[in-house]
mmCIF file of C-alpha atoms in Angstrom:
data_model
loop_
_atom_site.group_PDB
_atom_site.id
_atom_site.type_symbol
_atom_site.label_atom_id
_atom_site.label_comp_id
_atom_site.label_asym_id
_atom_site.label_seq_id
_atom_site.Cartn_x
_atom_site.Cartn_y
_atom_site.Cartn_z
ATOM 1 C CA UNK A 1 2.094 46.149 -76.396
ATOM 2 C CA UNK A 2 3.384 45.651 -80.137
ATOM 3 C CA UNK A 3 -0.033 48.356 -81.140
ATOM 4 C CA UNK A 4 -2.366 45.358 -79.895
ATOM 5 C CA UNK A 5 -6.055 45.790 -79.704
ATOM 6 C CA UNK A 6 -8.435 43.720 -77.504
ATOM 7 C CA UNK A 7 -11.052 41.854 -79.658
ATOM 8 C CA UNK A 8 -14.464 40.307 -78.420
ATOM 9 C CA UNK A 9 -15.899 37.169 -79.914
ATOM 10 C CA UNK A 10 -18.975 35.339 -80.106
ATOM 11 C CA UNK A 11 -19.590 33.777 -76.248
ATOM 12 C CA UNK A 12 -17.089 36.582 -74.938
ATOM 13 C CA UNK A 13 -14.603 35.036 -75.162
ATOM 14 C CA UNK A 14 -11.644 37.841 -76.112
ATOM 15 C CA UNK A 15 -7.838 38.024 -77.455
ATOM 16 C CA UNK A 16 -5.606 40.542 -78.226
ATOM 17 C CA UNK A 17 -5.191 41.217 -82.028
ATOM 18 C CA UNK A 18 -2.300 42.651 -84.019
ATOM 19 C CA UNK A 19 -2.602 42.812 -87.376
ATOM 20 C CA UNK A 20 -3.808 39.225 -89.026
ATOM 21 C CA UNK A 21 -2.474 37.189 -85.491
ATOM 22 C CA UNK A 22 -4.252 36.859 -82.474
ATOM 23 C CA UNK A 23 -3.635 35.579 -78.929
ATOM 24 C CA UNK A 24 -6.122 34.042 -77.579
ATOM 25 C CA UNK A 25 -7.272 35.196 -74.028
ATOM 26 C CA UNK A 26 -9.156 32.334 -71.205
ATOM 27 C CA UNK A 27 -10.631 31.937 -68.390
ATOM 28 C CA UNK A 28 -9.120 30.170 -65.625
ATOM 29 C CA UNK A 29 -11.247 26.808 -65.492
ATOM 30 C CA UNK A 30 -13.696 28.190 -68.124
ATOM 31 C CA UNK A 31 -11.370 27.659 -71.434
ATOM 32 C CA UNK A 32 -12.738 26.865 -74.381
ATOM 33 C CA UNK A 33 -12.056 24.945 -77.467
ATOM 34 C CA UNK A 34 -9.234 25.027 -79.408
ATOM 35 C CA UNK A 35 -7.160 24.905 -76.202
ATOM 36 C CA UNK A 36 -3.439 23.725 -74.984
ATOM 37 C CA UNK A 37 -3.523 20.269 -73.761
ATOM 38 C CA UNK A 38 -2.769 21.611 -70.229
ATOM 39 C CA UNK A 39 -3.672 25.786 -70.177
ATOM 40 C CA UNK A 40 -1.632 27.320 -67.451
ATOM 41 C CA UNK A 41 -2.432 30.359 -65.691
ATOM 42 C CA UNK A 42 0.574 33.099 -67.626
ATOM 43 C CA UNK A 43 0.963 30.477 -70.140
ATOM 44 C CA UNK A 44 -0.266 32.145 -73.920
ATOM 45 C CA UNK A 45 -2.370 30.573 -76.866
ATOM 46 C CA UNK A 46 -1.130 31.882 -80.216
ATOM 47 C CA UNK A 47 -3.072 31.867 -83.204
ATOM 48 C CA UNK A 48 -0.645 32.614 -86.400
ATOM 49 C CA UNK A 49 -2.044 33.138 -89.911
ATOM 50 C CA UNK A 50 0.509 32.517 -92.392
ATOM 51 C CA UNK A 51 0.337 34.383 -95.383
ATOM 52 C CA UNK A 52 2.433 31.574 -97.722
ATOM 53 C CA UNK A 53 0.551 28.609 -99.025
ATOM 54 C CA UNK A 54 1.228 25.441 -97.751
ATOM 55 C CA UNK A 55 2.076 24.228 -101.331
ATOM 56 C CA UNK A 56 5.321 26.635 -101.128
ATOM 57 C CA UNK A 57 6.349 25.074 -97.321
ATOM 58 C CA UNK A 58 5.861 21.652 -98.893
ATOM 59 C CA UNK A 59 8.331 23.160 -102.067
ATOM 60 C CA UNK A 60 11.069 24.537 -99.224
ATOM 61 C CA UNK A 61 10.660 21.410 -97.269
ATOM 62 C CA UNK A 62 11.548 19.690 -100.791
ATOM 63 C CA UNK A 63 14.297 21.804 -101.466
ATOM 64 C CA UNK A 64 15.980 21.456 -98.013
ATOM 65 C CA UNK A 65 15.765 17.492 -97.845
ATOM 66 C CA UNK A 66 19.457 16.943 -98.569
ATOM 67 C CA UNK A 67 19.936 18.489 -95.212
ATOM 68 C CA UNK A 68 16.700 17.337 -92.993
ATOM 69 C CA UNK A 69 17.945 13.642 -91.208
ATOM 70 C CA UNK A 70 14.685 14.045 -88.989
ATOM 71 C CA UNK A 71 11.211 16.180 -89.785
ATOM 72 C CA UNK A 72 8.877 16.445 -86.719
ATOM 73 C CA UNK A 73 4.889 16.750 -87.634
ATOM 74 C CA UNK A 74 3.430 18.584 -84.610
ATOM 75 C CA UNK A 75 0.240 18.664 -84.585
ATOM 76 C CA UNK A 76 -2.098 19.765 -81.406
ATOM 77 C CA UNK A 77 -5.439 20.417 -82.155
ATOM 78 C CA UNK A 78 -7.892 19.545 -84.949
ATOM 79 C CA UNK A 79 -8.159 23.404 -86.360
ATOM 80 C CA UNK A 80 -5.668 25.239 -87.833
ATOM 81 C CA UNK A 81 -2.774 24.685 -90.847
ATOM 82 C CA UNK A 82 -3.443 20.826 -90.511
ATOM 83 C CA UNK A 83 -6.191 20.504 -93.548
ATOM 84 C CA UNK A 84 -6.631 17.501 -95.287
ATOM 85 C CA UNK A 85 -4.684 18.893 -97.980
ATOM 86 C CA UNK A 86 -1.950 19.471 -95.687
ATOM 87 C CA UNK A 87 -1.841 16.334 -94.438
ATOM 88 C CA UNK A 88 -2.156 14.761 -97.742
ATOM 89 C CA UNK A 89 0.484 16.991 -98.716
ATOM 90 C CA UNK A 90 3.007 15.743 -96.262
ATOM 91 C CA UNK A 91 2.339 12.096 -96.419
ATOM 92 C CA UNK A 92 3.472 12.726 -100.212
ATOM 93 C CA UNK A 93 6.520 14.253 -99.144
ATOM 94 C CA UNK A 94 7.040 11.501 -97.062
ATOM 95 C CA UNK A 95 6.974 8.774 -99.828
ATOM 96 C CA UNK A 96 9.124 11.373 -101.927
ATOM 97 C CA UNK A 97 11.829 11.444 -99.139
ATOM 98 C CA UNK A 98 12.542 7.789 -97.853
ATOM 99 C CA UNK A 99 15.821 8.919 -96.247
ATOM 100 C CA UNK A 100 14.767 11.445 -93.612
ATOM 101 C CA UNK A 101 12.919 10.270 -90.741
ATOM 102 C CA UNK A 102 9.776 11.545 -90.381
ATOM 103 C CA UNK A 103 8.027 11.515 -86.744
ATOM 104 C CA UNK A 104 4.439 12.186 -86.875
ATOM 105 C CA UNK A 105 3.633 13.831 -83.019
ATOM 106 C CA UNK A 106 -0.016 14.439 -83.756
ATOM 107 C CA UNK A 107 -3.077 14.116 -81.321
ATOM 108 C CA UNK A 108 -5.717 13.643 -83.955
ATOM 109 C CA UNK A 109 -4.252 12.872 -87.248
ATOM 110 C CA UNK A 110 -1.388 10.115 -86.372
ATOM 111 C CA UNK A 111 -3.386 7.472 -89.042
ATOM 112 C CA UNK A 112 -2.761 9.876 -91.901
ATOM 113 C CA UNK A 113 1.372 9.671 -92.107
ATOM 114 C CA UNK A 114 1.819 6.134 -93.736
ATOM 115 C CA UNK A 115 5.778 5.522 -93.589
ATOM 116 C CA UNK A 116 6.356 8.392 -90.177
ATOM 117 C CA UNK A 117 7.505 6.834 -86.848
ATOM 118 C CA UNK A 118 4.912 7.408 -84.536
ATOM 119 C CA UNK A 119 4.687 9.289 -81.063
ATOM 120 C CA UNK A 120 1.637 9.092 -78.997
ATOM 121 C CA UNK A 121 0.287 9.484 -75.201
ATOM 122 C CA UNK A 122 -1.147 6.443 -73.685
ATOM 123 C CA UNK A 123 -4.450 7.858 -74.716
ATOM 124 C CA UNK A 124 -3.648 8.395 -78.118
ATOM 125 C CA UNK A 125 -2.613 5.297 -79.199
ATOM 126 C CA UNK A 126 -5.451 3.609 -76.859
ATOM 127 C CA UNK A 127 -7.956 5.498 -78.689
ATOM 128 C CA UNK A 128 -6.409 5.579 -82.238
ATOM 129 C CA UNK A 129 -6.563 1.663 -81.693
ATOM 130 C CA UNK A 130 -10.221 1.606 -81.131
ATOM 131 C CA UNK A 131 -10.037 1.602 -76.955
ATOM 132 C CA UNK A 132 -11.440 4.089 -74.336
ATOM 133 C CA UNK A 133 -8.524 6.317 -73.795
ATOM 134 C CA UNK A 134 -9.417 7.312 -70.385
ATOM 135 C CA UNK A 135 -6.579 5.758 -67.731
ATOM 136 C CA UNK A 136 -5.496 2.851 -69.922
ATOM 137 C CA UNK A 137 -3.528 -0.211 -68.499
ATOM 138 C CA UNK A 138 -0.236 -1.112 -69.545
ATOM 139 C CA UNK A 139 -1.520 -4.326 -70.837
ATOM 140 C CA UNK A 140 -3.310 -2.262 -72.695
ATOM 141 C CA UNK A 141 -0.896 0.381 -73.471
ATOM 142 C CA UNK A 142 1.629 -2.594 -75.200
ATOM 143 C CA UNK A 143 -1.474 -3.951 -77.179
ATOM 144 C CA UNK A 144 -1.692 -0.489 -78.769
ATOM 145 C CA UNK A 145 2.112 -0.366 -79.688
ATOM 146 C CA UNK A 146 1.846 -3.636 -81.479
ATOM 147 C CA UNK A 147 -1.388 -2.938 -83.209
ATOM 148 C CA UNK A 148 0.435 0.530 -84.420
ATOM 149 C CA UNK A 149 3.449 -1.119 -85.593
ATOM 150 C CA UNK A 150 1.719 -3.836 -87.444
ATOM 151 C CA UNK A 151 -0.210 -1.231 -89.143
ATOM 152 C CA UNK A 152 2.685 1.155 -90.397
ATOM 153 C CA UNK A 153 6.086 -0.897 -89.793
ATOM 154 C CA UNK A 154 7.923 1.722 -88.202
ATOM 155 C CA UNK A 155 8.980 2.451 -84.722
ATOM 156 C CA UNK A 156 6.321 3.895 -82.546
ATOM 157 C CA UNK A 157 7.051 5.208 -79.215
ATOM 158 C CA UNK A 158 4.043 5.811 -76.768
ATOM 159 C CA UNK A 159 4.651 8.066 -73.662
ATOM 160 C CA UNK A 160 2.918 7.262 -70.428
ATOM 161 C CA UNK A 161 3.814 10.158 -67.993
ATOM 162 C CA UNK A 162 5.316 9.473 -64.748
ATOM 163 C CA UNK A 163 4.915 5.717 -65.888
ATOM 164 C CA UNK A 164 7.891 6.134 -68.368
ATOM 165 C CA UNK A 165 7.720 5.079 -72.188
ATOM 166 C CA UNK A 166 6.734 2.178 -74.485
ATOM 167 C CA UNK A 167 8.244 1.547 -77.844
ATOM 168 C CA UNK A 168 7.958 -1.274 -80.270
ATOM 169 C CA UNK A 169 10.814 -1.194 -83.633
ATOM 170 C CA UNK A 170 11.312 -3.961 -85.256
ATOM 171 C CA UNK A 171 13.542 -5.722 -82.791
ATOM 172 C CA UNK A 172 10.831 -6.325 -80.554
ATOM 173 C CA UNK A 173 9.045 -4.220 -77.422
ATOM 174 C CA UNK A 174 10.794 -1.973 -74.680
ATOM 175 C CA UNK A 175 9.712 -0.208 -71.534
ATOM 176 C CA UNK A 176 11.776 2.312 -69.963
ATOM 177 C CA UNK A 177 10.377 3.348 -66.307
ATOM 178 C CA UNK A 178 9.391 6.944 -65.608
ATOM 179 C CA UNK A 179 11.567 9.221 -63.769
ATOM 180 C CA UNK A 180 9.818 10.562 -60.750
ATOM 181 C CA UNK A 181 9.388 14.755 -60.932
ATOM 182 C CA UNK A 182 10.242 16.833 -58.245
ATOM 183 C CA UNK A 183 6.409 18.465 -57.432
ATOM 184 C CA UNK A 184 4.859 18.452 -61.002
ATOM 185 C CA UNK A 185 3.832 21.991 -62.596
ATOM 186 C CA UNK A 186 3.786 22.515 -65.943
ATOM 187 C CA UNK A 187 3.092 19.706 -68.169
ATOM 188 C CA UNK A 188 3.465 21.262 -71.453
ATOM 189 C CA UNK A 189 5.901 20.716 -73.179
ATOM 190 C CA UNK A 190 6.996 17.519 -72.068
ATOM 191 C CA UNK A 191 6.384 15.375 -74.956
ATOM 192 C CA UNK A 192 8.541 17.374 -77.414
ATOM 193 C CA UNK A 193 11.065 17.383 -74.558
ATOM 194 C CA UNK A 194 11.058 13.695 -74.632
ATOM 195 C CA UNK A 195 11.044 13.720 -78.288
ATOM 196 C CA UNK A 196 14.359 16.565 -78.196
ATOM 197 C CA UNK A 197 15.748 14.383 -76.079
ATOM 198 C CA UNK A 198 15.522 11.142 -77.680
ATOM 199 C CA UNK A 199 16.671 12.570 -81.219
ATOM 200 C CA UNK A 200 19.626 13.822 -79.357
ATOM 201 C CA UNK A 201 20.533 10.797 -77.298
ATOM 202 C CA UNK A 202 20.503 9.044 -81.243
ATOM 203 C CA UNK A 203 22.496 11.646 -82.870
ATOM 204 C CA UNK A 204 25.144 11.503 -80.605
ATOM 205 C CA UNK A 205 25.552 8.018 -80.947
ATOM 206 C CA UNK A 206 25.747 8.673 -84.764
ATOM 207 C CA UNK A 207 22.047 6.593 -85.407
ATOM 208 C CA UNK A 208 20.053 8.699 -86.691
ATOM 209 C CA UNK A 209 19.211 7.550 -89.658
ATOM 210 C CA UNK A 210 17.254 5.174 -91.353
ATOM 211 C CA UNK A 211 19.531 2.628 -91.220
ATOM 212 C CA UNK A 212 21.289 3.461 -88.375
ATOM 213 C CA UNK A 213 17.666 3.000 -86.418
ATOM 214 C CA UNK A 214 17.475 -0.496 -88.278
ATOM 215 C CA UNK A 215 20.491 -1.438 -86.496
ATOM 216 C CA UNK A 216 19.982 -0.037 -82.842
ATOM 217 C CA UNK A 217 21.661 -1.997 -79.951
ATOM 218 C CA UNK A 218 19.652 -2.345 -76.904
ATOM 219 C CA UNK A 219 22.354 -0.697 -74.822
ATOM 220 C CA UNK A 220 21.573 2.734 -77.465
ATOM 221 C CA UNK A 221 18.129 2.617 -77.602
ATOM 222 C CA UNK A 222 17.787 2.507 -73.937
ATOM 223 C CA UNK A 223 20.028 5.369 -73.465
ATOM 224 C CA UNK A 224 17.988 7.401 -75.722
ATOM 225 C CA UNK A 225 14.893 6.688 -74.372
ATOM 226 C CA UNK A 226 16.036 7.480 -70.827
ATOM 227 C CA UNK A 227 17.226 10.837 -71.692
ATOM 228 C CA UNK A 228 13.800 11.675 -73.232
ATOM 229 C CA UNK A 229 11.953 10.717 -69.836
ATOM 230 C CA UNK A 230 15.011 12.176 -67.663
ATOM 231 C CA UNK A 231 14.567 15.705 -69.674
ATOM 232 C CA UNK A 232 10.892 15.025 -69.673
ATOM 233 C CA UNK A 233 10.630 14.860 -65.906
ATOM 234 C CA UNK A 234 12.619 18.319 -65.591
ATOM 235 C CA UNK A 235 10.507 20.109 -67.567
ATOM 236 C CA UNK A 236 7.367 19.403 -66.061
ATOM 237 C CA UNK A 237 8.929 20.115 -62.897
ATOM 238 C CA UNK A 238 8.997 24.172 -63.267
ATOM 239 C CA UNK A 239 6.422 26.481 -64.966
ATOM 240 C CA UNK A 240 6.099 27.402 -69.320
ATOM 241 C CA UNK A 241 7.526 25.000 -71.099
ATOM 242 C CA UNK A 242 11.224 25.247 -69.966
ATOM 243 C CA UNK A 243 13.140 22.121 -70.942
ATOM 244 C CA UNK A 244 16.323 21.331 -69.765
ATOM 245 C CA UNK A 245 20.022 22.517 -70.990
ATOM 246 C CA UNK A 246 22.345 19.187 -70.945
ATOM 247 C CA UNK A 247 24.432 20.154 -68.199
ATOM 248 C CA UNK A 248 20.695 19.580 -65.508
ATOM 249 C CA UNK A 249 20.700 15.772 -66.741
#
């Protein structure tokens, strides 16, 4: 398929090769590292080498910020494009642009995006605030938010599965219960579901921006937060990543 060859590396471990990409083949219950967050039998692991410097994507991001209201940082694993120059990189960009809201969705690298709203799993912000990020309580879960917000200022929302969602903004803390998914299956992809579905929920009520944010009701932050878990919920719900269109909410 597409001329691909199969490719063996050190350990055995294989993946099918096409010119300077790869995608990378495991073992059910014997993957190895870098790895999704949740590897799915049928699911893929893609490996793209991009052949323009990250100096020009930081130039085109530059050029297009007239445009950009919201720039998402995804970031999943500690390899890969996400170099300290990189990151360096975009924190500049996001002193350069105070309009656009940057969201920094990273797993590893969240302390590194001074000025970004931040999105984190229980675990992440547990653990990025110095606590053992296996099963953390809610107690400690809303410790974390405030620490995080006291650090950087801005909005950070923290995700807790079927548990629903934590976020602390400047008007204060608030919890929005999870939304209970019919037989769990695939949870990739769920947090940039929520994250779709939040940015959504805020553009249609005509806040997203900067200051738009600043002046959030209750009633609209709610909303958007509850169509994050609500799409959330239905995409863990089937196999590969497959979030909802609006008319399943």
């Amino acid at each position: 398929v597409l001329g691909m060859r199969v490719v063996t590396f050190a350990g055995g471990r294989k993946a099918l090769s096409f010119g300077q990409q790869k995608i990378n083949l495991h073992q059910r219950g014997n993957e190895f590292e870098p790895k999704a967050h949740a590897p799915a039998p049928g699911s893929a692991d893609l490996c793209f080498i991009a052949a323009t410097p990250i100096s020009a994507v930081i130039a085109h991001l530059d050029e297009l910020a007239s445009d950009v209201d919201v720039a998402v940082i995804n970031q999943q694993v500690p390899q890969g494009i996400h170099t300290p120059f990189l990151r360096e990189a975009l924190a500049a960009a996001i002193a350069r642009h105070p309009r656009i809201i940057f969201i920094a969705d990273s797993r590893h690298f969240s302390g590194c995006y001074p000025g970004a709203w931040l999105k984190l799993n229980a675990r992440e912000a547990v653990r990025l605030t110095g606590g053992p990020g296996e099963a953390p309580s809610r107690k400690r879960v809303l410790e974390a938010a405030e620490l995080l917000f006291a650090r950087g200022g801005r909005p950070v929302f923290v995700t807790r599965g079927s548990r629903g969602v934590v976020v602390r903004t400047g008007e204060g803390v608030a919890e929005i219960p999870g939304v209970p998914a019919p037989g769990e299956t695939d949870t990739v992809g769920a947090g940039d579901t929520f994250n779709a579905g939040v940015l959504a929920a805020l553009h249609q009520a005509g806040a997203l921006t900067k200051a738009g944010v600043a002046a959030l009701s209750d009633a609209t932050l709610s909303a958007a937060l509850s169509l994050g878990t609500r799409a959330a919920a239905v995409t863990v719900s089937r196999a590969g990543a497959n979030p909802p269109w609006a008319n399943e909410l």
